[in-house]
Amino acid sequence: MELEKGGYLYLMLVFMILIMRGEGQLRENFYAASCQNAETIVRQAVVKKMSLTATAPGTLRLFFHDCFVEGCDASIMIASPNNDAEKDASDNLSVAGDGFDTVAQAKQAVEAICPGVVSCADILAIAARDVVTLSGGPKFNVELGRRDGLVSTASRVKGNLPEPNFNLDQLKSMFSKHNLSLVDLVALSGAHTIGFSHCEFFANRLYSFSPPSPIDPSLDPTYAQELIKLCPKNVDPTFVVGLDSQTSRTFDNLYYKDLVAGKGLLTSDAVLFKDPATNATVTDFANNPLNFNTAFATAMIKLGRVGVKTGNEGEIRRNCASFNT
Ligand code: HEM
Ligand SMILES: *[C@@H]1O[C@H](CO)[C@@H](O)[C@H](O)[C@H]1NC(C)=O
Ligand SMILES: *[C@@H]1O[C@H](CO)[C@@H](O)[C@H](O)[C@H]1NC(C)=O
Ligand SMILES: *[C@@H]1O[C@H](CO)[C@@H](O)[C@H](O)[C@H]1NC(C)=O
């Protein structure tokens, strides 16, 4: 009898753990019962914002930076009166304000229909997917059920975001900390098919690469001269150059063709083709846009799982820029 009772309790325990794990997991259609139209409402807000301003790159990058610091929990959205929140860190490398506003607009629209139900972290994940699809990239389902984080500090940013002069080992170790593989790294870097970089992040490749060769010899020489024209020494610090040399507003695979052609803008882009550990993947994505699309969608879903809070953790923020209490 005692044995049976023990077995029964054991089964109950396993069952409860399974339920709790289910609660603690992201899933598609998480809001099917609680806010059926959440994704449609977010999409409408994104479409509207995109019709007013080129918000896609800023929104996509915001998602990446949010996920790599404290996990995908909208910690990057917090505005601190003392300017010491995550978004204030110098390593935010100038995340564009448009991305913040896209999420704020979408949140407002969602709150009007289902107040207090949909997290800012999920709205950011949906918006990041939508800007990709609306820019010509893949369609894919996002997993939902993230809760908003309770911590946002500038001091936690340093060392958690990749830097533009990183080599492949540095990129690899930062991505693998979040269970993202080399293929994920190459695919996610394809986000640079849209958007721009300030001159400061690649000026070293034009003016101070090494004493005998101030210009990085791995840059296509014609492209290097174009960049020097766009970013002369002592350039206005607000000047920017397309990360994709041809189509900065279209989510396509031309970024990879650039890498193969010596037109990777940042060192961290160029190394993906230079290093034999990733060059075959770059070549594949340059030749097969559908392989890129599939790998990008897979990697975005994995990125969206990084450090998430679920179940009863965190909160559902009412206003994405501030904690509830
Ligand atoms: C692999 C390591 C990465 C490095 C070192 C890196 C670095 C940078 C840098 C320096 C810029 C220019 C910022 C500026 O001048 O304002 C930039 C822009 C951008 N990054 Fe990355 N990035 C990386 C990966 C990613 C990933 C994984 C994503 C998203 C999935 C992403 C999305 C973007 C986008 C969309 C822009 C353009 C932003 C705009 O035009 O406002 N990046 N990145
Ligand atoms: C990013 O950090 C800089 C300070 O280095 C700050 O001036 C800028 O406002 C921050 N960006 C955002 C979007 O908060
Ligand atoms: C990474 O994946 C492994 C095995 O799939 C898992 O045990 C681990 O919890 C994951 N780590 C993170 C940070 O997601
Ligand atoms: C990748 O690099 C290795 C070593 O340099 C080279 O042998 C190989 O042909 C390259 N592969 C592609 C697809 O570029």
Tab-separated table of C-alpha atoms and ligand atoms in Angstrom:
chain	number	residue	atom	x	y	z
A	1	MET	CA	0.000	0.000	0.000
A	2	GLU	CA	2.738	2.398	1.038
A	3	LEU	CA	4.520	1.729	-2.218
A	4	GLU	CA	1.388	2.447	-4.248
A	5	LYS	CA	0.802	5.673	-2.376
A	6	GLY	CA	4.376	6.690	-3.016
A	7	GLY	CA	3.948	5.887	-6.688
A	8	TYR	CA	0.782	7.956	-6.834
A	9	LEU	CA	2.434	10.947	-5.176
A	10	TYR	CA	5.353	10.570	-7.531
A	11	LEU	CA	3.036	10.635	-10.550
A	12	MET	CA	1.250	13.716	-9.190
A	13	LEU	CA	4.588	15.432	-8.766
A	14	VAL	CA	5.690	14.611	-12.310
A	15	PHE	CA	2.311	15.826	-13.561
A	16	MET	CA	2.573	19.101	-11.635
A	17	ILE	CA	6.101	19.702	-12.887
A	18	LEU	CA	4.881	19.135	-16.440
A	19	ILE	CA	2.048	21.633	-15.968
A	20	MET	CA	4.372	24.191	-14.425
A	21	ARG	CA	6.834	23.757	-17.248
A	22	GLY	CA	4.017	24.223	-19.749
A	23	GLU	CA	3.116	27.482	-18.050
A	24	GLY	CA	6.723	28.539	-18.150
A	25	GLN	CA	7.067	28.035	-21.869
A	26	LEU	CA	6.464	30.304	-24.787
A	27	ARG	CA	3.928	29.194	-27.351
A	28	GLU	CA	2.229	30.432	-30.468
A	29	ASN	CA	-1.324	31.752	-29.979
A	30	PHE	CA	-0.635	32.439	-26.302
A	31	TYR	CA	-3.263	35.215	-26.342
A	32	ALA	CA	-5.905	33.238	-28.298
A	33	ALA	CA	-8.302	33.371	-25.336
A	34	SER	CA	-7.180	36.515	-23.510
A	35	CYS	CA	-6.583	38.908	-26.414
A	36	GLN	CA	-7.444	37.213	-29.664
A	37	ASN	CA	-6.555	40.115	-31.938
A	38	ALA	CA	-3.287	41.102	-30.270
A	39	GLU	CA	-1.109	40.240	-33.242
A	40	THR	CA	-3.424	41.936	-35.728
A	41	ILE	CA	-3.510	45.108	-33.645
A	42	VAL	CA	0.275	45.191	-33.330
A	43	ARG	CA	0.628	44.642	-37.049
A	44	GLN	CA	-1.740	47.511	-37.834
A	45	ALA	CA	0.267	49.823	-35.572
A	46	VAL	CA	3.511	48.704	-37.244
A	47	VAL	CA	2.067	49.240	-40.729
A	48	LYS	CA	0.952	52.724	-39.720
A	49	LYS	CA	4.313	53.612	-38.194
A	50	MET	CA	6.172	52.281	-41.234
A	51	SER	CA	4.061	54.450	-43.511
A	52	LEU	CA	5.182	57.512	-41.553
A	53	THR	CA	8.868	56.741	-41.026
A	54	ALA	CA	11.490	54.083	-41.827
A	55	THR	CA	11.042	52.297	-38.538
A	56	ALA	CA	11.958	48.742	-39.567
A	57	PRO	CA	15.714	48.745	-38.811
A	58	GLY	CA	15.322	50.450	-35.433
A	59	THR	CA	12.602	48.043	-34.339
A	60	LEU	CA	14.492	44.920	-35.393
A	61	ARG	CA	17.670	46.083	-33.689
A	62	LEU	CA	15.758	47.003	-30.542
A	63	PHE	CA	14.561	43.402	-30.235
A	64	PHE	CA	18.126	42.070	-30.578
A	65	HIS	CA	19.533	44.440	-27.966
A	66	ASP	CA	16.660	43.756	-25.587
A	67	CYS	CA	17.174	39.983	-25.808
A	68	PHE	CA	20.953	40.089	-25.284
A	69	VAL	CA	20.684	42.180	-22.097
A	70	GLU	CA	18.554	40.605	-19.308
A	71	GLY	CA	16.719	38.484	-21.905
A	72	CYS	CA	13.748	39.355	-24.126
A	73	ASP	CA	11.815	41.162	-21.418
A	74	ALA	CA	11.431	44.734	-22.699
A	75	SER	CA	14.039	45.898	-20.168
A	76	ILE	CA	15.449	48.093	-22.946
A	77	MET	CA	12.162	50.040	-23.091
A	78	ILE	CA	12.452	51.465	-19.569
A	79	ALA	CA	13.040	55.211	-19.384
A	80	SER	CA	14.940	56.209	-16.279
A	81	PRO	CA	14.643	59.687	-14.781
A	82	ASN	CA	18.348	59.398	-13.853
A	83	ASN	CA	19.433	58.178	-17.293
A	84	ASP	CA	20.869	54.978	-15.857
A	85	ALA	CA	18.538	52.417	-17.454
A	86	GLU	CA	19.563	49.893	-20.094
A	87	LYS	CA	18.729	52.203	-22.996
A	88	ASP	CA	21.035	54.872	-21.615
A	89	ALA	CA	24.177	52.728	-21.790
A	90	SER	CA	26.803	53.953	-24.254
A	91	ASP	CA	26.785	50.422	-25.676
A	92	ASN	CA	23.252	50.927	-26.911
A	93	LEU	CA	25.287	52.040	-29.945
A	94	SER	CA	22.594	54.540	-30.771
A	95	VAL	CA	19.480	52.371	-30.992
A	96	ALA	CA	17.101	54.499	-33.030
A	97	GLY	CA	14.180	56.125	-31.227
A	98	ASP	CA	11.715	55.010	-33.908
A	99	GLY	CA	11.824	51.438	-32.638
A	100	PHE	CA	10.785	52.580	-29.152
A	101	ASP	CA	7.917	54.581	-30.578
A	102	THR	CA	6.720	51.662	-32.707
A	103	VAL	CA	6.363	49.511	-29.594
A	104	ALA	CA	4.776	52.355	-27.616
A	105	GLN	CA	2.168	52.930	-30.342
A	106	ALA	CA	1.404	49.222	-30.642
A	107	LYS	CA	1.113	48.866	-26.860
A	108	GLN	CA	-1.321	51.777	-26.689
A	109	ALA	CA	-3.490	50.192	-29.385
A	110	VAL	CA	-3.438	46.800	-27.642
A	111	GLU	CA	-4.182	48.292	-24.205
A	112	ALA	CA	-7.273	49.963	-25.643
A	113	ILE	CA	-8.716	46.524	-26.484
A	114	CYS	CA	-7.247	44.202	-23.813
A	115	PRO	CA	-5.802	46.229	-20.948
A	116	GLY	CA	-3.083	44.637	-18.818
A	117	VAL	CA	-2.864	41.402	-20.788
A	118	VAL	CA	-0.157	41.601	-23.461
A	119	SER	CA	3.440	42.186	-22.379
A	120	CYS	CA	5.706	44.799	-23.922
A	121	ALA	CA	8.255	42.016	-24.480
A	122	ASP	CA	5.750	40.138	-26.672
A	123	ILE	CA	4.724	43.297	-28.510
A	124	LEU	CA	8.388	43.932	-29.325
A	125	ALA	CA	8.790	40.331	-30.541
A	126	ILE	CA	5.698	40.617	-32.767
A	127	ALA	CA	6.738	44.037	-34.087
A	128	ALA	CA	10.269	42.789	-34.887
A	129	ARG	CA	8.775	39.920	-36.894
A	130	ASP	CA	6.317	42.250	-38.641
A	131	VAL	CA	8.935	44.775	-39.777
A	132	VAL	CA	10.925	41.902	-41.310
A	133	THR	CA	7.929	40.530	-43.218
A	134	LEU	CA	6.727	43.979	-44.263
A	135	SER	CA	10.223	44.805	-45.590
A	136	GLY	CA	10.155	41.767	-47.885
A	137	GLY	CA	11.562	39.149	-45.507
A	138	PRO	CA	10.121	35.815	-44.378
A	139	LYS	CA	6.752	35.274	-42.733
A	140	PHE	CA	6.959	33.244	-39.540
A	141	ASN	CA	5.004	32.630	-36.361
A	142	VAL	CA	6.297	34.110	-33.111
A	143	GLU	CA	6.118	32.320	-29.802
A	144	LEU	CA	4.471	34.405	-27.091
A	145	GLY	CA	3.972	34.421	-23.339
A	146	ARG	CA	6.927	36.569	-22.277
A	147	ARG	CA	6.534	38.722	-19.166
A	148	ASP	CA	8.123	42.125	-18.721
A	149	GLY	CA	11.282	42.330	-16.635
A	150	LEU	CA	11.744	44.230	-13.396
A	151	VAL	CA	15.387	45.190	-13.918
A	152	SER	CA	16.853	47.698	-16.355
A	153	THR	CA	20.306	49.090	-15.634
A	154	ALA	CA	22.893	50.655	-17.893
A	155	SER	CA	25.676	48.850	-16.049
A	156	ARG	CA	24.390	45.453	-17.229
A	157	VAL	CA	24.820	46.358	-20.907
A	158	LYS	CA	28.613	46.482	-21.188
A	159	GLY	CA	30.017	43.172	-22.321
A	160	ASN	CA	26.638	41.784	-23.348
A	161	LEU	CA	26.366	43.329	-26.803
A	162	PRO	CA	28.662	42.472	-29.705
A	163	GLU	CA	30.931	45.221	-30.960
A	164	PRO	CA	31.499	46.087	-34.618
A	165	ASN	CA	35.215	45.237	-34.465
A	166	PHE	CA	34.664	41.754	-32.993
A	167	ASN	CA	36.340	38.766	-34.629
A	168	LEU	CA	34.508	35.491	-35.176
A	169	ASP	CA	35.633	33.945	-31.875
A	170	GLN	CA	34.271	36.917	-29.944
A	171	LEU	CA	30.986	36.851	-31.873
A	172	LYS	CA	30.720	33.089	-31.484
A	173	SER	CA	31.224	33.120	-27.732
A	174	MET	CA	28.711	35.923	-27.197
A	175	PHE	CA	26.055	34.176	-29.291
A	176	SER	CA	26.718	30.700	-27.908
A	177	LYS	CA	26.090	32.016	-24.381
A	178	HIS	CA	22.486	32.328	-25.572
A	179	ASN	CA	22.391	28.950	-27.309
A	180	LEU	CA	22.737	30.573	-30.721
A	181	SER	CA	24.870	28.581	-33.164
A	182	LEU	CA	27.255	29.815	-35.833
A	183	VAL	CA	24.489	29.363	-38.424
A	184	ASP	CA	22.191	31.463	-36.194
A	185	LEU	CA	24.930	34.106	-35.952
A	186	VAL	CA	25.335	34.269	-39.728
A	187	ALA	CA	21.562	34.315	-40.282
A	188	LEU	CA	20.834	36.971	-37.629
A	189	SER	CA	23.639	39.175	-38.956
A	190	GLY	CA	21.528	39.226	-42.119
A	191	ALA	CA	19.396	41.768	-40.242
A	192	HIS	CA	22.017	44.168	-41.599
A	193	THR	CA	20.254	43.822	-44.947
A	194	ILE	CA	18.253	46.809	-43.679
A	195	GLY	CA	19.389	49.946	-41.923
A	196	PHE	CA	22.459	52.089	-41.532
A	197	SER	CA	25.676	52.506	-39.591
A	198	HIS	CA	27.330	55.678	-38.403
A	199	CYS	CA	30.799	56.229	-39.869
A	200	GLU	CA	32.509	55.819	-36.490
A	201	PHE	CA	31.785	52.081	-36.413
A	202	PHE	CA	33.923	51.302	-39.468
A	203	ALA	CA	36.224	54.358	-39.802
A	204	ASN	CA	39.138	52.280	-38.506
A	205	ARG	CA	38.871	50.176	-41.683
A	206	LEU	CA	39.385	53.283	-43.824
A	207	TYR	CA	42.001	55.299	-41.942
A	208	SER	CA	43.866	53.310	-39.310
A	209	PHE	CA	43.708	49.639	-40.191
A	210	SER	CA	47.450	48.991	-39.813
A	211	PRO	CA	50.604	51.089	-40.295
A	212	PRO	CA	51.524	49.744	-43.746
A	213	SER	CA	47.889	49.654	-44.918
A	214	PRO	CA	45.560	52.285	-43.474
A	215	ILE	CA	42.714	50.791	-45.560
A	216	ASP	CA	41.591	47.261	-44.648
A	217	PRO	CA	42.936	45.236	-47.610
A	218	SER	CA	39.973	42.857	-47.415
A	219	LEU	CA	37.631	45.697	-48.458
A	220	ASP	CA	36.895	45.854	-52.170
A	221	PRO	CA	39.082	48.845	-53.248
A	222	THR	CA	36.306	50.630	-55.166
A	223	TYR	CA	33.922	50.204	-52.240
A	224	ALA	CA	36.605	51.481	-49.840
A	225	GLN	CA	36.948	54.654	-51.937
A	226	GLU	CA	33.160	55.142	-51.926
A	227	LEU	CA	33.151	54.816	-48.151
A	228	ILE	CA	35.971	57.344	-47.831
A	229	LYS	CA	33.845	59.807	-49.840
A	230	LEU	CA	30.786	59.137	-47.672
A	231	CYS	CA	32.799	59.244	-44.456
A	232	PRO	CA	35.722	61.660	-44.832
A	233	LYS	CA	38.013	62.204	-41.857
A	234	ASN	CA	36.330	64.429	-39.241
A	235	VAL	CA	32.980	63.593	-40.789
A	236	ASP	CA	29.791	64.931	-39.229
A	237	PRO	CA	29.157	62.307	-36.523
A	238	THR	CA	25.521	61.948	-37.600
A	239	PHE	CA	26.421	60.672	-41.112
A	240	VAL	CA	25.381	57.115	-41.873
A	241	VAL	CA	26.012	54.516	-44.593
A	242	GLY	CA	23.787	51.594	-45.610
A	243	LEU	CA	24.860	48.312	-44.022
A	244	ASP	CA	23.676	46.652	-47.243
A	245	SER	CA	25.494	48.445	-50.064
A	246	GLN	CA	22.501	48.361	-52.434
A	247	THR	CA	19.096	47.889	-50.779
A	248	SER	CA	18.977	49.347	-47.254
A	249	ARG	CA	15.214	49.246	-47.072
A	250	THR	CA	14.550	45.774	-48.480
A	251	PHE	CA	14.942	42.605	-46.475
A	252	ASP	CA	16.769	40.469	-49.062
A	253	ASN	CA	19.950	38.388	-49.286
A	254	LEU	CA	22.096	41.050	-50.974
A	255	TYR	CA	23.888	41.545	-47.638
A	256	TYR	CA	25.514	38.131	-48.186
A	257	LYS	CA	26.440	38.952	-51.784
A	258	ASP	CA	28.131	42.040	-50.328
A	259	LEU	CA	30.121	39.916	-47.876
A	260	VAL	CA	31.340	37.652	-50.691
A	261	ALA	CA	32.297	40.727	-52.752
A	262	GLY	CA	34.383	42.370	-49.987
A	263	LYS	CA	31.621	44.857	-49.232
A	264	GLY	CA	30.819	43.855	-45.689
A	265	LEU	CA	30.624	47.229	-43.913
A	266	LEU	CA	31.510	46.340	-40.317
A	267	THR	CA	34.439	44.131	-39.376
A	268	SER	CA	31.889	41.859	-37.672
A	269	ASP	CA	30.090	41.484	-41.018
A	270	ALA	CA	33.233	40.920	-43.087
A	271	VAL	CA	34.612	38.205	-40.775
A	272	LEU	CA	31.610	35.999	-41.509
A	273	PHE	CA	32.945	35.417	-45.019
A	274	LYS	CA	36.625	35.594	-44.133
A	275	ASP	CA	36.497	32.894	-41.483
A	276	PRO	CA	36.398	29.321	-42.806
A	277	ALA	CA	34.022	28.368	-39.980
A	278	THR	CA	31.219	30.465	-41.500
A	279	ASN	CA	32.170	31.198	-45.126
A	280	ALA	CA	30.188	28.263	-46.545
A	281	THR	CA	27.016	29.466	-44.792
A	282	VAL	CA	27.528	32.970	-46.184
A	283	THR	CA	27.988	31.562	-49.686
A	284	ASP	CA	24.854	29.449	-49.269
A	285	PHE	CA	22.751	32.440	-48.155
A	286	ALA	CA	24.198	34.568	-51.000
A	287	ASN	CA	23.108	31.961	-53.539
A	288	ASN	CA	19.868	30.731	-51.987
A	289	PRO	CA	17.575	33.447	-50.618
A	290	LEU	CA	15.094	30.830	-49.407
A	291	ASN	CA	17.755	29.149	-47.263
A	292	PHE	CA	18.503	32.528	-45.729
A	293	ASN	CA	14.829	33.212	-45.066
A	294	THR	CA	14.337	29.854	-43.366
A	295	ALA	CA	17.491	30.174	-41.268
A	296	PHE	CA	16.622	33.741	-40.290
A	297	ALA	CA	13.146	32.773	-39.107
A	298	THR	CA	14.544	29.838	-37.102
A	299	ALA	CA	17.220	32.031	-35.524
A	300	MET	CA	14.726	34.795	-34.651
A	301	ILE	CA	12.562	32.254	-32.821
A	302	LYS	CA	15.624	31.072	-30.877
A	303	LEU	CA	16.646	34.677	-30.172
A	304	GLY	CA	13.127	35.289	-28.861
A	305	ARG	CA	13.594	32.573	-26.203
A	306	VAL	CA	16.691	34.112	-24.647
A	307	GLY	CA	16.299	34.726	-20.928
A	308	VAL	CA	12.515	35.053	-21.077
A	309	LYS	CA	10.381	35.488	-17.958
A	310	THR	CA	7.157	33.462	-18.041
A	311	GLY	CA	4.328	32.283	-15.778
A	312	ASN	CA	4.288	34.465	-12.686
A	313	GLU	CA	7.700	36.019	-13.204
A	314	GLY	CA	7.998	39.723	-13.929
A	315	GLU	CA	4.845	41.670	-14.774
A	316	ILE	CA	2.681	42.895	-17.638
A	317	ARG	CA	3.713	46.525	-17.815
A	318	ARG	CA	0.944	49.036	-18.395
A	319	ASN	CA	3.354	51.480	-19.990
A	320	CYS	CA	6.391	49.989	-21.689
A	321	ALA	CA	8.647	52.825	-20.547
A	322	SER	CA	8.050	52.336	-16.816
A	323	PHE	CA	7.650	49.569	-14.253
A	324	ASN	CA	4.128	49.242	-12.805
A	325	THR	CA	5.265	50.159	-9.317
B	1	HEM	C1	26.716	40.058	-34.903
B	1	HEM	C2	26.976	41.106	-34.161
B	1	HEM	C3	26.434	42.471	-34.425
B	1	HEM	C4	27.137	43.632	-34.346
B	1	HEM	C5	28.602	43.781	-33.958
B	1	HEM	C6	26.234	44.698	-34.701
B	1	HEM	C7	26.602	46.026	-34.720
B	1	HEM	C8	25.841	47.027	-35.278
B	1	HEM	C9	26.264	48.383	-35.461
B	1	HEM	C10	27.588	48.977	-35.013
B	1	HEM	C11	25.263	49.046	-36.098
B	1	HEM	C12	25.244	50.520	-36.506
B	1	HEM	C13	24.554	51.313	-35.424
B	1	HEM	C14	24.527	52.782	-35.698
B	1	HEM	O1	25.450	53.321	-36.280
B	1	HEM	O2	23.528	53.428	-35.296
B	1	HEM	C15	24.205	48.105	-36.309
B	1	HEM	C16	23.011	48.386	-36.920
B	1	HEM	C17	21.954	47.504	-37.011
B	1	HEM	N1	21.904	46.245	-36.462
B	1	HEM	FE1	23.474	45.186	-35.800
B	1	HEM	N2	25.029	44.182	-34.982
B	1	HEM	C18	25.081	42.826	-34.820
B	1	HEM	C19	24.036	41.948	-34.969
B	1	HEM	C20	22.733	42.311	-35.197
B	1	HEM	C21	21.578	41.454	-35.055
B	1	HEM	C22	21.630	40.008	-34.561
B	1	HEM	C23	20.493	42.192	-35.396
B	1	HEM	C24	19.034	41.807	-35.392
B	1	HEM	C25	18.582	40.582	-35.468
B	1	HEM	C26	20.972	43.492	-35.794
B	1	HEM	C27	20.193	44.503	-36.309
B	1	HEM	C28	20.676	45.717	-36.735
B	1	HEM	C29	19.913	46.659	-37.535
B	1	HEM	C30	18.529	46.429	-38.108
B	1	HEM	C31	20.712	47.788	-37.691
B	1	HEM	C32	20.361	49.098	-38.412
B	1	HEM	C33	19.834	50.070	-37.380
B	1	HEM	C34	19.337	51.380	-37.960
B	1	HEM	O3	19.488	51.661	-39.151
B	1	HEM	O4	18.774	52.163	-37.162
B	1	HEM	N3	22.325	43.546	-35.630
B	1	HEM	N4	24.578	46.883	-35.799
B	2	LIG	C1	22.124	55.747	-26.207
B	2	LIG	O1	23.202	56.196	-25.437
B	2	LIG	C2	23.574	57.542	-25.688
B	2	LIG	C3	24.696	57.853	-24.736
B	2	LIG	O2	25.818	57.162	-25.072
B	2	LIG	C4	22.377	58.476	-25.454
B	2	LIG	O3	22.761	59.809	-25.812
B	2	LIG	C5	21.232	58.038	-26.324
B	2	LIG	O4	20.093	58.835	-26.027
B	2	LIG	C6	20.902	56.591	-26.045
B	2	LIG	N1	19.854	56.161	-26.968
B	2	LIG	C7	18.594	55.976	-26.589
B	2	LIG	C8	17.661	55.575	-27.663
B	2	LIG	O5	18.229	56.082	-25.444
B	3	LIG	C1	20.610	25.761	-24.163
B	3	LIG	O1	20.246	24.510	-24.658
B	3	LIG	C2	20.472	23.468	-23.755
B	3	LIG	C3	20.194	22.146	-24.431
B	3	LIG	O2	19.321	22.276	-25.514
B	3	LIG	C4	19.584	23.689	-22.521
B	3	LIG	O3	19.811	22.681	-21.570
B	3	LIG	C5	19.918	25.038	-21.906
B	3	LIG	O4	19.044	25.331	-20.852
B	3	LIG	C6	19.820	26.132	-22.925
B	3	LIG	N1	20.304	27.373	-22.348
B	3	LIG	C7	19.702	28.521	-22.496
B	3	LIG	C8	20.370	29.719	-21.888
B	3	LIG	O5	18.658	28.659	-23.099
B	4	LIG	C1	35.946	28.708	-47.069
B	4	LIG	O1	37.283	28.912	-46.683
B	4	LIG	C2	38.114	27.799	-46.917
B	4	LIG	C3	39.478	28.079	-46.315
B	4	LIG	O2	39.953	29.334	-46.710
B	4	LIG	C4	38.164	27.495	-48.401
B	4	LIG	O3	38.966	26.373	-48.659
B	4	LIG	C5	36.770	27.268	-48.922
B	4	LIG	O4	36.790	27.087	-50.322
B	4	LIG	C6	35.848	28.404	-48.555
B	4	LIG	N1	34.480	28.034	-48.901
B	4	LIG	C7	33.614	28.875	-49.490
B	4	LIG	C8	32.284	28.311	-49.779
B	4	LIG	O5	33.894	30.021	-49.774
